[in-house]
Protein backbone atom coordinates (compact mmCIF):
# COMPACT_ATOMS: atom_id res chain seq x y z
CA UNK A 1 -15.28 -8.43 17.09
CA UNK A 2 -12.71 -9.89 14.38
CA UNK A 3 -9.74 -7.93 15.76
CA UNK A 4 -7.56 -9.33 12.59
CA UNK A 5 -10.46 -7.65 10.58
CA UNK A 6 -9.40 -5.35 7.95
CA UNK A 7 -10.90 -1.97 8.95
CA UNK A 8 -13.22 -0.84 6.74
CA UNK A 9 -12.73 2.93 6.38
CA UNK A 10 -14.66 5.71 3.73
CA UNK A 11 -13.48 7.78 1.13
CA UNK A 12 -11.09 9.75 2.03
CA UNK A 13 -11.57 12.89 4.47
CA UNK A 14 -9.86 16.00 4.94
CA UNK A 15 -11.34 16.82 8.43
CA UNK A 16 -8.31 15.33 10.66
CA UNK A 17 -5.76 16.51 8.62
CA UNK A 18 -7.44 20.57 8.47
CA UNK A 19 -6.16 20.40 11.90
CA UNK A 20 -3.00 20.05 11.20
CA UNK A 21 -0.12 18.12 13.00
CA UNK A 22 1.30 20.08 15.96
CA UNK A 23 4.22 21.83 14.60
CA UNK A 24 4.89 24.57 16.86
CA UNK A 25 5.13 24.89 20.78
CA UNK A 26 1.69 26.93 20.41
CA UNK A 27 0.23 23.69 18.95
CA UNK A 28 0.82 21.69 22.46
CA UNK A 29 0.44 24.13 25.00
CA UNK A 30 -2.28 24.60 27.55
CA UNK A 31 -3.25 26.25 30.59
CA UNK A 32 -2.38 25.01 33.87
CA UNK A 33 -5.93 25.58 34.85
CA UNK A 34 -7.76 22.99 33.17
CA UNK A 35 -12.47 22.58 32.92
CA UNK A 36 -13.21 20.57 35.57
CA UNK A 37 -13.89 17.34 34.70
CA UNK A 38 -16.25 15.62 36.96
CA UNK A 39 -16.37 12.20 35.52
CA UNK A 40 -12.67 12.17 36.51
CA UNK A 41 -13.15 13.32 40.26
CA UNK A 42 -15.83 10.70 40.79
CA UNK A 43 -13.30 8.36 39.14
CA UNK A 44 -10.56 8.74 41.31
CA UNK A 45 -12.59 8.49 44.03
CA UNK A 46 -14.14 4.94 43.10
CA UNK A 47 -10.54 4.08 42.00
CA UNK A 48 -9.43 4.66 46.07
CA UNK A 49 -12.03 2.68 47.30
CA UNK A 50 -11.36 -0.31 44.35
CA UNK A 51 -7.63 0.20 45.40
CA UNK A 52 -8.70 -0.66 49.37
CA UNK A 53 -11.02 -3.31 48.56
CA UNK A 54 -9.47 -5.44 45.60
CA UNK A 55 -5.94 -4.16 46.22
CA UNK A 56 -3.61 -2.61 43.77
CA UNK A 57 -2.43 -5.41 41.38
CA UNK A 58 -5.99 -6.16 40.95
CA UNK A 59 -6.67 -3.15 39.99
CA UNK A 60 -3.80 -2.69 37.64
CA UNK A 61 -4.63 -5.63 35.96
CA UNK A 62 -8.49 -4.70 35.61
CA UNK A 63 -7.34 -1.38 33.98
CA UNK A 64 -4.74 -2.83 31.95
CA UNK A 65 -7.10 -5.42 29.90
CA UNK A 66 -10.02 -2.03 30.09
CA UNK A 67 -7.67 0.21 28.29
CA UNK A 68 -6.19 -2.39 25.65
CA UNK A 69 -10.25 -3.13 24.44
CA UNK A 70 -11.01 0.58 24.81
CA UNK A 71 -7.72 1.14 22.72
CA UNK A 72 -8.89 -1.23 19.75
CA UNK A 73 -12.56 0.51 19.67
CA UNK A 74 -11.08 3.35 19.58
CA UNK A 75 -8.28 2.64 16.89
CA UNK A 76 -10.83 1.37 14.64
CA UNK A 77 -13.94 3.78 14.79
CA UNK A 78 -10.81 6.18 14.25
CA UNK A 79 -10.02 4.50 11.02
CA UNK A 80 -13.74 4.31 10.16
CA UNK A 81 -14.42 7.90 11.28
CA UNK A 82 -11.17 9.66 9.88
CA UNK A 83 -10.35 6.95 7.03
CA UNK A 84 -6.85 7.70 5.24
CA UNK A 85 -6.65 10.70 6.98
CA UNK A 86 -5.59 8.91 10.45
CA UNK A 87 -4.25 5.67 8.30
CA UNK A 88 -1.55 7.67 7.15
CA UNK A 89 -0.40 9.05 10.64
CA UNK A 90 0.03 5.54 11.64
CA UNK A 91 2.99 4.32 9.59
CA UNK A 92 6.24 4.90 8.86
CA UNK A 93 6.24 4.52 5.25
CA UNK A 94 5.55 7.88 3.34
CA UNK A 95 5.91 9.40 -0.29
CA UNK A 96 8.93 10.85 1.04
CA UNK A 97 10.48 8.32 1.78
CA UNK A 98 9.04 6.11 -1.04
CA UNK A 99 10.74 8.60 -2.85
CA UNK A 100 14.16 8.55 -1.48
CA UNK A 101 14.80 4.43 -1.98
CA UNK A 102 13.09 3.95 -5.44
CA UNK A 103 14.99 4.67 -8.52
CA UNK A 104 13.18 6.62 -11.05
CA UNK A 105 11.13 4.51 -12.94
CA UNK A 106 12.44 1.44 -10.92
CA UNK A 107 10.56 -1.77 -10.01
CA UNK A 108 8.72 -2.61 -6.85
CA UNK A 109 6.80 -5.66 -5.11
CA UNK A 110 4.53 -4.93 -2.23
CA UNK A 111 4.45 -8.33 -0.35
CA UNK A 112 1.29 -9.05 1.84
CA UNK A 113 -0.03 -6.05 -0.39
CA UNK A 114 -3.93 -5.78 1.16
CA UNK A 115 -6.36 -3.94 -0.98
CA UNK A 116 -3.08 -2.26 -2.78
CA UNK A 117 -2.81 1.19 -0.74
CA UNK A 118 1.04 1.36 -0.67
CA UNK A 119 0.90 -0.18 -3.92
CA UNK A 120 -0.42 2.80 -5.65
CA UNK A 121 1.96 5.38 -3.39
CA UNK A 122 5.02 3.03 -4.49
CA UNK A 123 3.44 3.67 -7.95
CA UNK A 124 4.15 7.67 -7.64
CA UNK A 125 7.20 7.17 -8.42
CA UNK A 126 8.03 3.65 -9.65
CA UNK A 127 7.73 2.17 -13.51
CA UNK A 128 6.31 -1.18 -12.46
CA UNK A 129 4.71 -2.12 -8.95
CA UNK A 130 3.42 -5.85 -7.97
CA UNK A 131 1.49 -6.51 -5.10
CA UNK A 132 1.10 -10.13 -3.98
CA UNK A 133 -0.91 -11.63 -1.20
CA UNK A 134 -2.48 -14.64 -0.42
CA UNK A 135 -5.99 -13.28 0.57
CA UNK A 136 -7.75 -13.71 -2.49
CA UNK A 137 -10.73 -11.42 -1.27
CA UNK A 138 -8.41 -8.32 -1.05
CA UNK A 139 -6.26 -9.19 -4.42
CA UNK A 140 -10.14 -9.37 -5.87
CA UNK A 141 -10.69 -5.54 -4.47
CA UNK A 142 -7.07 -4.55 -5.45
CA UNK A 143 -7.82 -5.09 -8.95
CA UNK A 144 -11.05 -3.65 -9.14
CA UNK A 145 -10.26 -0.82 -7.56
CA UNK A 146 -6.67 -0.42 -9.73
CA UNK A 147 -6.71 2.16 -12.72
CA UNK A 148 -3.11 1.74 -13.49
CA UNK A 149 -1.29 0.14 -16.18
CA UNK A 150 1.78 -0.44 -14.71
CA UNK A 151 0.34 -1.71 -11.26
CA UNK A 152 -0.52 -5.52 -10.82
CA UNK A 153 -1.76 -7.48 -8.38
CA UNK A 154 -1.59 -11.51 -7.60
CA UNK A 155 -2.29 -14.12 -5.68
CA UNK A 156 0.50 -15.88 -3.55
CA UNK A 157 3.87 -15.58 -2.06
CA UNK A 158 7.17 -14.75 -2.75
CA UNK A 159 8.50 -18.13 -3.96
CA UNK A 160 4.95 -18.71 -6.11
CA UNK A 161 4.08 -15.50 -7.33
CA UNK A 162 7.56 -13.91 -9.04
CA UNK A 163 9.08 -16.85 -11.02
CA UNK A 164 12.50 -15.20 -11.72
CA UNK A 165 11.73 -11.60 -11.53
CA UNK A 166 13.69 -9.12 -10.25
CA UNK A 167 12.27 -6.13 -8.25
CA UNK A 168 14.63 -2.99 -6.97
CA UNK A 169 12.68 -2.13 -3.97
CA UNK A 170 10.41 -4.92 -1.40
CA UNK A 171 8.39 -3.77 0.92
CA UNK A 172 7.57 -5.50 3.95
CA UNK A 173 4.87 -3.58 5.69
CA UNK A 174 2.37 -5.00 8.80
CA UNK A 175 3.73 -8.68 7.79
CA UNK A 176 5.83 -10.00 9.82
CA UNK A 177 4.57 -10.12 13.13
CA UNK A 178 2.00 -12.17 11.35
CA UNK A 179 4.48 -14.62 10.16
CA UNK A 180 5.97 -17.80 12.07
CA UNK A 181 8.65 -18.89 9.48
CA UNK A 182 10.12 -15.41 9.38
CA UNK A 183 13.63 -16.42 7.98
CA UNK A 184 12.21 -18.32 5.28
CA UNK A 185 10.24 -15.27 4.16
CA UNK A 186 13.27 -12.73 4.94
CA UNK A 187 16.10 -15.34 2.70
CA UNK A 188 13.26 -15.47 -0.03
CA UNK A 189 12.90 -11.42 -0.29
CA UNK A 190 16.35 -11.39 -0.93
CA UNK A 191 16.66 -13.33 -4.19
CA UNK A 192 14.28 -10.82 -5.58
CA UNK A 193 15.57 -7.49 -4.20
CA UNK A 194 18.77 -5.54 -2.75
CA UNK A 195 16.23 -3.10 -0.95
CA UNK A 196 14.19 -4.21 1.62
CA UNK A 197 11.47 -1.64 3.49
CA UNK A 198 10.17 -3.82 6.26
CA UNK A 199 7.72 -2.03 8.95
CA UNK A 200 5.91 -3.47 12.03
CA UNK A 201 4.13 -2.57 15.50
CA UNK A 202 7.06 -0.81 17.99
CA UNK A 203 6.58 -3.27 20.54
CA UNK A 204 8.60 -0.23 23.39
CA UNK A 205 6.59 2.55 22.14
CA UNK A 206 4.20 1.91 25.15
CA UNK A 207 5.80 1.35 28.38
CA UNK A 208 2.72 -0.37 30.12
CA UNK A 209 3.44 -3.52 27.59
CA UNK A 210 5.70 -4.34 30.19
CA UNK A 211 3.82 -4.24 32.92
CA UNK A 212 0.66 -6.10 30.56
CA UNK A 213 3.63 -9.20 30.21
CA UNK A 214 4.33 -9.14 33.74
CA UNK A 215 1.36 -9.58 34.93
CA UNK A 216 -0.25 -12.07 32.00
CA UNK A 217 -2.86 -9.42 30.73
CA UNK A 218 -3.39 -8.94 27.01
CA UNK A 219 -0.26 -7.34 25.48
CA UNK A 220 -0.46 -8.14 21.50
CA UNK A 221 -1.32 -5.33 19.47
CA UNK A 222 -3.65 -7.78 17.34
CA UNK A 223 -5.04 -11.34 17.67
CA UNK A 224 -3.91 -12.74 14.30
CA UNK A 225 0.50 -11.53 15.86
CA UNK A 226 2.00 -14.72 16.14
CA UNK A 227 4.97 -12.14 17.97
CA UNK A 228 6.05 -8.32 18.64
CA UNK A 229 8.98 -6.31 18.06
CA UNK A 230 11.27 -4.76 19.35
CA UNK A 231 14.28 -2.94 17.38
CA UNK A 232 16.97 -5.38 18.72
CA UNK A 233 14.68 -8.29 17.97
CA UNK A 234 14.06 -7.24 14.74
CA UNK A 235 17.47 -6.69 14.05
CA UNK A 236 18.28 -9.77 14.88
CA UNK A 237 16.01 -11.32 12.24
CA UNK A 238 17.08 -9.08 9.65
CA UNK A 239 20.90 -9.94 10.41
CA UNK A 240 20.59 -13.73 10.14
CA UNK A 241 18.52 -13.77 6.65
CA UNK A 242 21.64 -11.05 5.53
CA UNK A 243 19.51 -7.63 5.78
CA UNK A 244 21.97 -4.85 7.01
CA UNK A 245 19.22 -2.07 8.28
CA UNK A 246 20.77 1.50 7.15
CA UNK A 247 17.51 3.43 8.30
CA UNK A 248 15.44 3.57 10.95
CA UNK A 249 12.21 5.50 11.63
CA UNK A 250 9.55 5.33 14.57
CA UNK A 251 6.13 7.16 14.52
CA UNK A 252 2.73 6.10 15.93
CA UNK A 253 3.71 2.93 17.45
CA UNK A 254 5.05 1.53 14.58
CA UNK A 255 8.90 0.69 13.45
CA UNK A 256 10.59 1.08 10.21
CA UNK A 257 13.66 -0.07 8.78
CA UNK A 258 15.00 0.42 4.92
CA UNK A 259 17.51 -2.40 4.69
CA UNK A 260 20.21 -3.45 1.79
CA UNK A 261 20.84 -6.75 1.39
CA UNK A 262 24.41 -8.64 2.71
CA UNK A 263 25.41 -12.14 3.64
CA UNK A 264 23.85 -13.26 6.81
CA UNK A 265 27.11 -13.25 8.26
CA UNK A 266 28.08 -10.01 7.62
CA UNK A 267 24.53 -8.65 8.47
CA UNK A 268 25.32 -10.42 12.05
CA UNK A 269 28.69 -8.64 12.51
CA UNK A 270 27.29 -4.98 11.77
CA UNK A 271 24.65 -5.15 14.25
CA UNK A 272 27.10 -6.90 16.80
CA UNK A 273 29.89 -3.79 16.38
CA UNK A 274 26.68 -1.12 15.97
CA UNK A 275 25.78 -2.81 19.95
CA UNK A 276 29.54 -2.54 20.77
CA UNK A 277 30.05 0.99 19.75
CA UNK A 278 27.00 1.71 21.35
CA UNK A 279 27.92 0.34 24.50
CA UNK A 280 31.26 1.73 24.44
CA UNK A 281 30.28 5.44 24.08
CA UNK A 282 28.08 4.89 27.21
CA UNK A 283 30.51 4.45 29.31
């Protein structure tokens, strides 16, 4: 399995979102009680013996690397199975918000655009929207699968594919962990754009990535990461290429920040006095 694939998902579905998310108490509640499940006695009882015969690191690790492939299955079939309708419980970046940081009728590029998905929700409420990516094969999909006059698509990067244009809104989304020159990217979004919307995998929003590092099984959330995030290391690259953040968001393992562009020295200082006050009212 490619796990840097692009998932291929079908038209969109409403079965997952009929559900509903749970809004209300009633939606997460339970009985104590619960159907006996007798695949899970049997497994706990295999899992004592492992635990006397391997030991318990073993184990651990075993489990670890088992749940992190049974994870990926299971994160793609959803995407295949449930299409947009589980895509768009797994980012950040929403028509709400989409429509709180682009001015009406305002202009946006969607860098490392794909197949041109947030390209066409920037274009709810934007007058002109560019997507640019290197991947010729999805720029090729992009534009046959675009209807709208005042959404493009191109091949290439920041520096080759906007000679002296001017954008009021970037986004950055599912990039950057793929990219090893990060502050060459970050300094280049900002000739083109005040506003920067930059969202990648919450590298703290499991706790057994931890214990994965520790103990040298696979931790990366996908093959083709060349890193992960966290929010201070993240803010750290967006402070020395002079990206103040002034929004965060967190939902479904992934990390958001809208940012407005400073001088990388000033970006430094507001993160440095946003850590002091922070440790200050701890103690």
């Amino acid at each position: 399995m490619n796990h840097s694939a692009v998932p291929r998902f079908p038209a969109e579905t409403p079965r997952f979102p009929a559900r509903g998310f749970p809004r209300t108490e009633a939606d997460i509640s339970f009985p104590r009680r619960k159907p006996r499940w007798i695949a899970l006695s049997l497994t706990y009882r295999l899992v004592q013996v492992a635990r006397w015969i391997v030991g318990d690191r073993a184990l651990l690790r075993f489990f670890l690397n088992a749940n992190w492939i049974c994870w990926r299955f299971s994160y793609e079939l959803s995407w295949q199975t449930f299409g947009g309708a589980f895509r768009n419980t797994t980012y950040c970046v929403s028509d709400d918000l989409l429509a709180r940081w682009i001015p009406a009728g305002g202009a946006v590029v969607d860098i490392g655009c794909g197949t041109g998905r947030l390209c066409h929700m920037a274009g709810r409420h934007a007058g002109r929207v560019v997507g640019i990516d290197y991947d010729r094969t999805l720029i090729a999909q992009a534009v046959r699968q675009n209807t709208s006059s005042h959404i493009e698509f191109r091949v290439g990067d920041v520096t080759t594919a906007l000679p002296g244009e001017q954008f009021d809104v970037a986004l950055l989304v599912a990039v950057l962990e793929h990219i090893e020159d990060v502050d060459s990217l970050l300094r280049s979004i900002r000739t083109v754009a005040p506003t920067l919307i930059v969202e990648v995998p919450d590298f703290d929003a499991d706790p057994l990535n931890l214990v994965r590092r520790d103990l040298a099984c696979v931790w990366y959330t996908d093959a083709d990461h060349v890193r992960e995030y966290t929010q201070p290391v993240l803010e750290e690259h967006l402070a020395r290429n002079g990206w103040t953040p002034v929004e965060w968001e967190r939902r479904g393992g992934m990390m958001l920040a809208v940012c407005e562009r400073s001088e990388p020295g000033e970006a430094r200082s507001l993160v440095r006095a946003g850590e002091g006050a922070a440790q200050n009212s701890n103690v």
